[in-house]
Every structure is written in C-alpha cells, then in structure tokens.
Amino acid sequence: MKKLRKKAILLACTTTMTVCMSSVAMADTIKLSDGTSVDLGADVKAVSLSTVMYDKDEYGHKTEAEIIKGIESQVRDSLNKKFSEKVGSKFTPYTGPIYTGVPQYYQLQGEDKLGHHTAYLGDIGIAKEAYQYFLDQEAKATGQAPINLEMVDMALLMSGGEATQAELDRVNTHFSEFKYDPVMRAQLKEKLMTKPGLTEDDKLTYSYIAELLPLVDLKFTKSASNRVKTDRGYGLANRIDLRGDIGFGGFVAPLGMRAYVIPTKTSYVTSFGFMNDTSYDYWSNKLGSAFENSTAKAPDNMPKMVNILSKVDTQINTLAGKMTVPSQVDVTQLSHSALLDVVKDIQTQAHTEAVKKHKVDDIKETAELGDYLKDFGKLYDVYQIQGHDETGEKTALVVAVDMREAMKEIQAKHPEVTLPINLDGKVEMNPIVEQMILLGVNQALPQAQQRINNSLAKHSKPGEEDTKITLEDTESMRKVYGTKYPTYTLGTRVMVEEEQLQFPFYVHGTIVLNDSNPTLFVTLTSDVERHYVKPVWEQLISSIK
C-alpha cells in the first residue's frame, strides 16, 4: 500500500509538477507558494493538508524544505529519464529548480443559507527555468522551433471568454470517441502493461484500470477563460472556470473548478480550487474576492425547487417495489449498470489470482465479495439520484438493504438483538406498537450524537481518536401517509470532523414495510444538496407500489 501511495504521489507530481505541503493550521489569511498571502474573509476557514498527504511512517519528522527537496528530486529524475529517452545521447540532465517556494494545499470551509460548503485550494509555483529547459528539449526531439516563454506569457493572459454549448458538445463527444475506441484502449493497455519494473500485482491492477476505462464519462457544462487583475506577478491572471460531471458506469460526481494562472518573472503560479457543483457559486465569489480584490456577492436566496412530478414517464424496480421517476430526475441502479458486470469480472480474476498464489486471506475476502455480488439487485442495491436546480447539478447515493436478510446477519452475531415487529410473512404493525416505537426512537435521538462519538472513541485505533460527529437539525422519525406500504422516515445533517477537516453530509433513512421485501433505504448527499434531495426522495418513496 505504501509503495502504491508513493507511486501515486510521484505520478501526480511528474504530470502536473505539483505537491501539497505545509503544517496543519486554521486561518482566515493563508500563505501562498511565493510567500505572499491572501485574505479569504472572516467567514471562511482554511485547514492545511500536509499531515493528510504525508504519512509520518514514510516521511518521519522531516521539515517542509527537506520533504519538498526530496520530492522535487524525484520529479526531476523522472523528467530527465523521460526526455533522455526522447532526445537520446545528446540530452544533458536538468539540475535546476522545479518549484519556486513551497506548494500549499488547503481545505476551505464556509457556510451560508444552503449549509456547510467545503472546497480544496492549491497554490503551486513552477520555475520558468524548468519550463524553458524541457520545452527546448522537446523542440530538439521533434525538430520544431523552440518556444519563447514571453509568447507563452502572452498566450496565458489572452481572454477566451465563455465556451458555447456547441464547443462543449464537441469536447464531450471527443472524449466519448476516445474511451470507446478499441485501438486507443489497446494502446493505453499496452503502454500500462509494458512499463519497466512492474510486478505481477501491478500488471493485474493496470489490467483492471484498462477494463474500467470505457465506464468513465466526462461532461463539461461550463468552460470560461478571462483575463483579470491581481496583485501577483505582472498584475494580470488568466481566470479559468469549469463545471461538469465525472461519471463512472452511470454514477456521476458534479464538480466545479476555479483556477488562476499567473505568469511572474521567474515562475508560473497556479491557484486552483475544486468544489461540489452546488458550492461553485459560493466559492467562485470567495476566491474572486481573495485573488481579484473584488467584492464577494451576498448569497442568493434559497434556490427554486423543480416541480419534480410534472412529467411522470418512467418506472424502475427497487427492492421495495416499483418506483415512479419523473423526467426531470434520473435514477441510476448499480444492479442494472455495466459497472456491476465489470466488478464481477474483476472479483473473479482477483479470486483466481489469490487461489493460484495460495493467499488465504485474499481467497476468503474475494469469495465473500463474490457471494455478496450474487445477491445484488435481490437483497442489496445502490441507486443514485441525479437532478438539478438553479444552483447546479445534484446527486445523492441511496443504499437499499432487504431488512429480513440484514436482521438474520445481525442476529447471527448478536442473538440478543430482537425487533418489536415480525418481519417473517405478512408485515403488520399494531397502531399502539407503532406509536410506542416512534416515541421510543424520538426520545433516544437527543442522545444519538453522544452515543455515536462514544462508540467511535471505543473502537478507534491509535491516531484516529480525533474523529468527531456532530448532528444538526435532526428530524423526528415519522410515518409517511398516502403510501401503499407502511413507510417511516427520519433524517439529520451530519458533520464529520477529523484533524480539523470537515465533511458535511445529510443522511436520510427510510423503512418501507413491503410484505414481500421489507426494505431499509439510507440516502446520503452533501449538506448543501439536501434542500433538493430531501423533497425529491420523499416524493419518490411515496410513489412505490
């Protein structure tokens, strides 16, 4: 695992010449790679990510300068090796700097009417000397004229404006053509599999990557490039805005990015922020205020909801019954996704490999995974809700579990656990028992946060004791009326905090007591997407027949 992490870090540094460093701290004003700082505003907190990125077992107690020097050396060696192969015996290895200053990386935390927002901000300076050297070597290898960095500076500061929908469609189409092109895929697989020094495990991993590639989707919904004023470098920067989806087997992650590319006398500085698409407006305003000295816009009013049941046209089969899905919403099912078939193929390969190498633990794990996958779509499933409103694209993951099967597994390990209702045969609940259950659950909710944190502390490993859970706006468990089957819901906002990092979620639980398949649904989305997801999900479960 450590070797894999080291390779991943080196690959990222080589391709992007970036690295994330600094000590863990919180601040309204953050230090940038060139030693300057920017004020993010009193309502934004920044937490540095160095201890998250660098394992103490591997890097020990080295200083920032020592770690950056070591990684810079690895990047330099990798680039020199690559260009030595391109240029041949005439190549002279580069010995100069790669970075200017110490690259910085932060998690940003803010809050407005939508909820808790998080983003990830990086600031990295790459030496122009390194750029010029390797551009010259590229020219040698290709026989083309050398590129002058003054021309690069001018090109970077040109304003391209916002891409049209037709231009975005062309980019999206080109990516689709590439991922489905069998020749391209074969070439990529060959390139991965023939890298020198690969172990058998490496080759197996790369074969999985090549198999998964056709399931990857990339769709841009916004692309803009504009020249703006800044206090850094020559006083100008190219501001780049991107919004879109990264998809995998029909499941998508809507993301936004705002970046500033700033030419200076000795370097190219790039400041880039990544965020959930719903948080794009919030963070683009905050970053604009910090880097462009512009005034951040006040948060807009709550977004208008889509009338989700205005055009009913689709039905899908869930564990609990048929669900009606309106045209403005998509629901992807893992049991019906090509991703599940690929996962099954990979599981079979992994199990065969484990048996061949007599790895007892791996044989057991892969066999258990195989048994679990056989029941997918019958006893378990995973869905993703996909939609949009005025603030951006919205998604939520929904895990569905057959309650009978879940209780069998729980009672096999804990025979003392019993349910107040019988899940075998026809599921019926006496109104008095129902009210007692609702009352008991709701009375226990105020102590839920403390119980969760006590359990985390009891079962945490050394170094993980800092994890803390905070529940906000916890909703009482209630019965949903007007449904075919007895249905009960509850939900809460959840803030997970670890080493000062924040991960804000909204969790919603639903029990549907279908006689044939009593089902538990657990819905998970980001805190800022809950305003869209909660009413959409409650409409969806009300439609189950």
mmCIF file with all atom_site columns, N, CA and C in Angstrom, residues 16 18 33 104 121-126 131 156 232 238 240 257-263 267-273 291:
data_model
loop_
_atom_site.group_PDB
_atom_site.id
_atom_site.type_symbol
_atom_site.label_atom_id
_atom_site.label_alt_id
_atom_site.label_comp_id
_atom_site.label_asym_id
_atom_site.label_entity_id
_atom_site.label_seq_id
_atom_site.pdbx_PDB_ins_code
_atom_site.Cartn_x
_atom_site.Cartn_y
_atom_site.Cartn_z
_atom_site.occupancy
_atom_site.B_iso_or_equiv
_atom_site.pdbx_formal_charge
_atom_site.auth_seq_id
_atom_site.auth_comp_id
_atom_site.auth_asym_id
_atom_site.auth_atom_id
_atom_site.pdbx_PDB_model_num
ATOM 1  N N  . THR A 1 16  ? 1.902   16.974 -13.258 1.00 0.00 ? 16  THR A N  1
ATOM 2  C CA . THR A 1 16  ? 1.404   18.330 -13.002 1.00 0.00 ? 16  THR A CA 1
ATOM 3  C C  . THR A 1 16  ? 2.421   19.227 -12.336 1.00 0.00 ? 16  THR A C  1
ATOM 4  N N  . THR A 1 18  ? 3.229   19.290 -9.273  1.00 0.00 ? 18  THR A N  1
ATOM 5  C CA . THR A 1 18  ? 2.613   19.856 -8.082  1.00 0.00 ? 18  THR A CA 1
ATOM 6  C C  . THR A 1 18  ? 2.894   18.995 -6.882  1.00 0.00 ? 18  THR A C  1
ATOM 7  N N  . SER A 1 33  ? 2.331   29.901 -2.253  1.00 0.00 ? 33  SER A N  1
ATOM 8  C CA . SER A 1 33  ? 3.621   29.277 -2.555  1.00 0.00 ? 33  SER A CA 1
ATOM 9  C C  . SER A 1 33  ? 4.756   30.284 -2.725  1.00 0.00 ? 33  SER A C  1
ATOM 10 N N  . GLN A 1 104 ? 1.377   24.949 -1.598  1.00 0.00 ? 104 GLN A N  1
ATOM 11 C CA . GLN A 1 104 ? 0.431   24.962 -0.487  1.00 0.00 ? 104 GLN A CA 1
ATOM 12 C C  . GLN A 1 104 ? -0.881  24.306 -0.925  1.00 0.00 ? 104 GLN A C  1
ATOM 13 N N  . LEU A 1 121 ? -8.193  23.965 -2.130  1.00 0.00 ? 121 LEU A N  1
ATOM 14 C CA . LEU A 1 121 ? -7.434  25.006 -2.815  1.00 0.00 ? 121 LEU A CA 1
ATOM 15 C C  . LEU A 1 121 ? -5.955  24.653 -2.841  1.00 0.00 ? 121 LEU A C  1
ATOM 16 N N  . GLY A 1 122 ? -5.352  24.716 -4.011  1.00 0.00 ? 122 GLY A N  1
ATOM 17 C CA . GLY A 1 122 ? -3.910  24.507 -4.153  1.00 0.00 ? 122 GLY A CA 1
ATOM 18 C C  . GLY A 1 122 ? -3.257  25.741 -4.742  1.00 0.00 ? 122 GLY A C  1
ATOM 19 N N  . ASP A 1 123 ? -1.988  25.988 -4.386  1.00 0.00 ? 123 ASP A N  1
ATOM 20 C CA . ASP A 1 123 ? -1.227  27.112 -4.945  1.00 0.00 ? 123 ASP A CA 1
ATOM 21 C C  . ASP A 1 123 ? 0.201   26.636 -5.165  1.00 0.00 ? 123 ASP A C  1
ATOM 22 N N  . ILE A 1 124 ? 0.616   26.604 -6.426  1.00 0.00 ? 124 ILE A N  1
ATOM 23 C CA . ILE A 1 124 ? 1.883   25.983 -6.802  1.00 0.00 ? 124 ILE A CA 1
ATOM 24 C C  . ILE A 1 124 ? 2.622   26.869 -7.797  1.00 0.00 ? 124 ILE A C  1
ATOM 25 N N  . GLY A 1 125 ? 3.898   27.082 -7.545  1.00 0.00 ? 125 GLY A N  1
ATOM 26 C CA . GLY A 1 125 ? 4.730   27.843 -8.468  1.00 0.00 ? 125 GLY A CA 1
ATOM 27 C C  . GLY A 1 125 ? 5.757   26.941 -9.137  1.00 0.00 ? 125 GLY A C  1
ATOM 28 N N  . ILE A 1 126 ? 5.773   26.926 -10.472 1.00 0.00 ? 126 ILE A N  1
ATOM 29 C CA . ILE A 1 126 ? 6.739   26.125 -11.232 1.00 0.00 ? 126 ILE A CA 1
ATOM 30 C C  . ILE A 1 126 ? 7.759   27.060 -11.866 1.00 0.00 ? 126 ILE A C  1
ATOM 31 N N  . TYR A 1 131 ? 10.537  25.022 -17.094 1.00 0.00 ? 131 TYR A N  1
ATOM 32 C CA . TYR A 1 131 ? 9.678   25.021 -18.286 1.00 0.00 ? 131 TYR A CA 1
ATOM 33 C C  . TYR A 1 131 ? 10.513  25.221 -19.556 1.00 0.00 ? 131 TYR A C  1
ATOM 34 N N  . LEU A 1 156 ? -1.121  32.977 -22.229 1.00 0.00 ? 156 LEU A N  1
ATOM 35 C CA . LEU A 1 156 ? -1.818  32.688 -20.978 1.00 0.00 ? 156 LEU A CA 1
ATOM 36 C C  . LEU A 1 156 ? -2.751  33.813 -20.571 1.00 0.00 ? 156 LEU A C  1
ATOM 37 N N  . ARG A 1 232 ? -0.572  39.775 -7.901  1.00 0.00 ? 232 ARG A N  1
ATOM 38 C CA . ARG A 1 232 ? 0.602   38.907 -8.045  1.00 0.00 ? 232 ARG A CA 1
ATOM 39 C C  . ARG A 1 232 ? 1.181   38.991 -9.453  1.00 0.00 ? 232 ARG A C  1
ATOM 40 N N  . ASN A 1 238 ? -4.953  34.712 -15.786 1.00 0.00 ? 238 ASN A N  1
ATOM 41 C CA . ASN A 1 238 ? -5.984  34.078 -16.596 1.00 0.00 ? 238 ASN A CA 1
ATOM 42 C C  . ASN A 1 238 ? -6.873  33.283 -15.645 1.00 0.00 ? 238 ASN A C  1
ATOM 43 N N  . ILE A 1 240 ? -9.739  30.736 -15.008 1.00 0.00 ? 240 ILE A N  1
ATOM 44 C CA . ILE A 1 240 ? -10.368 29.623 -15.725 1.00 0.00 ? 240 ILE A CA 1
ATOM 45 C C  . ILE A 1 240 ? -11.487 29.044 -14.861 1.00 0.00 ? 240 ILE A C  1
ATOM 46 N N  . MET A 1 257 ? -14.673 24.035 -10.804 1.00 0.00 ? 257 MET A N  1
ATOM 47 C CA . MET A 1 257 ? -13.291 24.449 -10.598 1.00 0.00 ? 257 MET A CA 1
ATOM 48 C C  . MET A 1 257 ? -13.132 25.921 -10.954 1.00 0.00 ? 257 MET A C  1
ATOM 49 N N  . ARG A 1 258 ? -12.407 26.646 -10.116 1.00 0.00 ? 258 ARG A N  1
ATOM 50 C CA . ARG A 1 258 ? -11.952 27.979 -10.473 1.00 0.00 ? 258 ARG A CA 1
ATOM 51 C C  . ARG A 1 258 ? -10.441 28.009 -10.289 1.00 0.00 ? 258 ARG A C  1
ATOM 52 N N  . ALA A 1 259 ? -9.708  28.452 -11.317 1.00 0.00 ? 259 ALA A N  1
ATOM 53 C CA . ALA A 1 259 ? -8.248  28.492 -11.257 1.00 0.00 ? 259 ALA A CA 1
ATOM 54 C C  . ALA A 1 259 ? -7.743  29.839 -11.755 1.00 0.00 ? 259 ALA A C  1
ATOM 55 N N  . TYR A 1 260 ? -6.596  30.245 -11.230 1.00 0.00 ? 260 TYR A N  1
ATOM 56 C CA . TYR A 1 260 ? -5.901  31.447 -11.689 1.00 0.00 ? 260 TYR A CA 1
ATOM 57 C C  . TYR A 1 260 ? -4.492  31.046 -12.115 1.00 0.00 ? 260 TYR A C  1
ATOM 58 N N  . VAL A 1 261 ? -4.159  31.290 -13.387 1.00 0.00 ? 261 VAL A N  1
ATOM 59 C CA . VAL A 1 261 ? -2.808  31.032 -13.889 1.00 0.00 ? 261 VAL A CA 1
ATOM 60 C C  . VAL A 1 261 ? -2.115  32.380 -14.012 1.00 0.00 ? 261 VAL A C  1
ATOM 61 N N  . ILE A 1 262 ? -0.993  32.524 -13.277 1.00 0.00 ? 262 ILE A N  1
ATOM 62 C CA . ILE A 1 262 ? -0.369  33.841 -13.128 1.00 0.00 ? 262 ILE A CA 1
ATOM 63 C C  . ILE A 1 262 ? 1.100   33.774 -13.552 1.00 0.00 ? 262 ILE A C  1
ATOM 64 N N  . PRO A 1 263 ? 1.471   34.387 -14.680 1.00 0.00 ? 263 PRO A N  1
ATOM 65 C CA . PRO A 1 263 ? 2.887   34.457 -15.039 1.00 0.00 ? 263 PRO A CA 1
ATOM 66 C C  . PRO A 1 263 ? 3.607   35.484 -14.150 1.00 0.00 ? 263 PRO A C  1
ATOM 67 N N  . SER A 1 267 ? 8.439   32.490 -12.587 1.00 0.00 ? 267 SER A N  1
ATOM 68 C CA . SER A 1 267 ? 7.643   31.263 -12.457 1.00 0.00 ? 267 SER A CA 1
ATOM 69 C C  . SER A 1 267 ? 6.258   31.416 -13.067 1.00 0.00 ? 267 SER A C  1
ATOM 70 N N  . TYR A 1 268 ? 5.579   30.272 -13.159 1.00 0.00 ? 268 TYR A N  1
ATOM 71 C CA . TYR A 1 268 ? 4.154   30.244 -13.448 1.00 0.00 ? 268 TYR A CA 1
ATOM 72 C C  . TYR A 1 268 ? 3.460   29.750 -12.177 1.00 0.00 ? 268 TYR A C  1
ATOM 73 N N  . VAL A 1 269 ? 2.623   30.613 -11.621 1.00 0.00 ? 269 VAL A N  1
ATOM 74 C CA . VAL A 1 269 ? 1.915   30.275 -10.394 1.00 0.00 ? 269 VAL A CA 1
ATOM 75 C C  . VAL A 1 269 ? 0.480   29.901 -10.751 1.00 0.00 ? 269 VAL A C  1
ATOM 76 N N  . THR A 1 270 ? 0.031   28.780 -10.241 1.00 0.00 ? 270 THR A N  1
ATOM 77 C CA . THR A 1 270 ? -1.344  28.353 -10.466 1.00 0.00 ? 270 THR A CA 1
ATOM 78 C C  . THR A 1 270 ? -2.045  28.190 -9.123  1.00 0.00 ? 270 THR A C  1
ATOM 79 N N  . SER A 1 271 ? -3.147  28.901 -8.959  1.00 0.00 ? 271 SER A N  1
ATOM 80 C CA . SER A 1 271 ? -4.015  28.728 -7.792  1.00 0.00 ? 271 SER A CA 1
ATOM 81 C C  . SER A 1 271 ? -5.307  28.086 -8.299  1.00 0.00 ? 271 SER A C  1
ATOM 82 N N  . PHE A 1 272 ? -5.691  26.959 -7.725  1.00 0.00 ? 272 PHE A N  1
ATOM 83 C CA . PHE A 1 272 ? -6.866  26.253 -8.241  1.00 0.00 ? 272 PHE A CA 1
ATOM 84 C C  . PHE A 1 272 ? -7.714  25.737 -7.094  1.00 0.00 ? 272 PHE A C  1
ATOM 85 N N  . GLY A 1 273 ? -9.019  25.887 -7.237  1.00 0.00 ? 273 GLY A N  1
ATOM 86 C CA . GLY A 1 273 ? -9.958  25.404 -6.240  1.00 0.00 ? 273 GLY A CA 1
ATOM 87 C C  . GLY A 1 273 ? -10.952 24.444 -6.858  1.00 0.00 ? 273 GLY A C  1
ATOM 88 N N  . PHE A 1 291 ? -8.551  36.751 -4.684  1.00 0.00 ? 291 PHE A N  1
ATOM 89 C CA . PHE A 1 291 ? -7.496  36.839 -5.682  1.00 0.00 ? 291 PHE A CA 1
ATOM 90 C C  . PHE A 1 291 ? -7.635  38.021 -6.637  1.00 0.00 ? 291 PHE A C  1
#
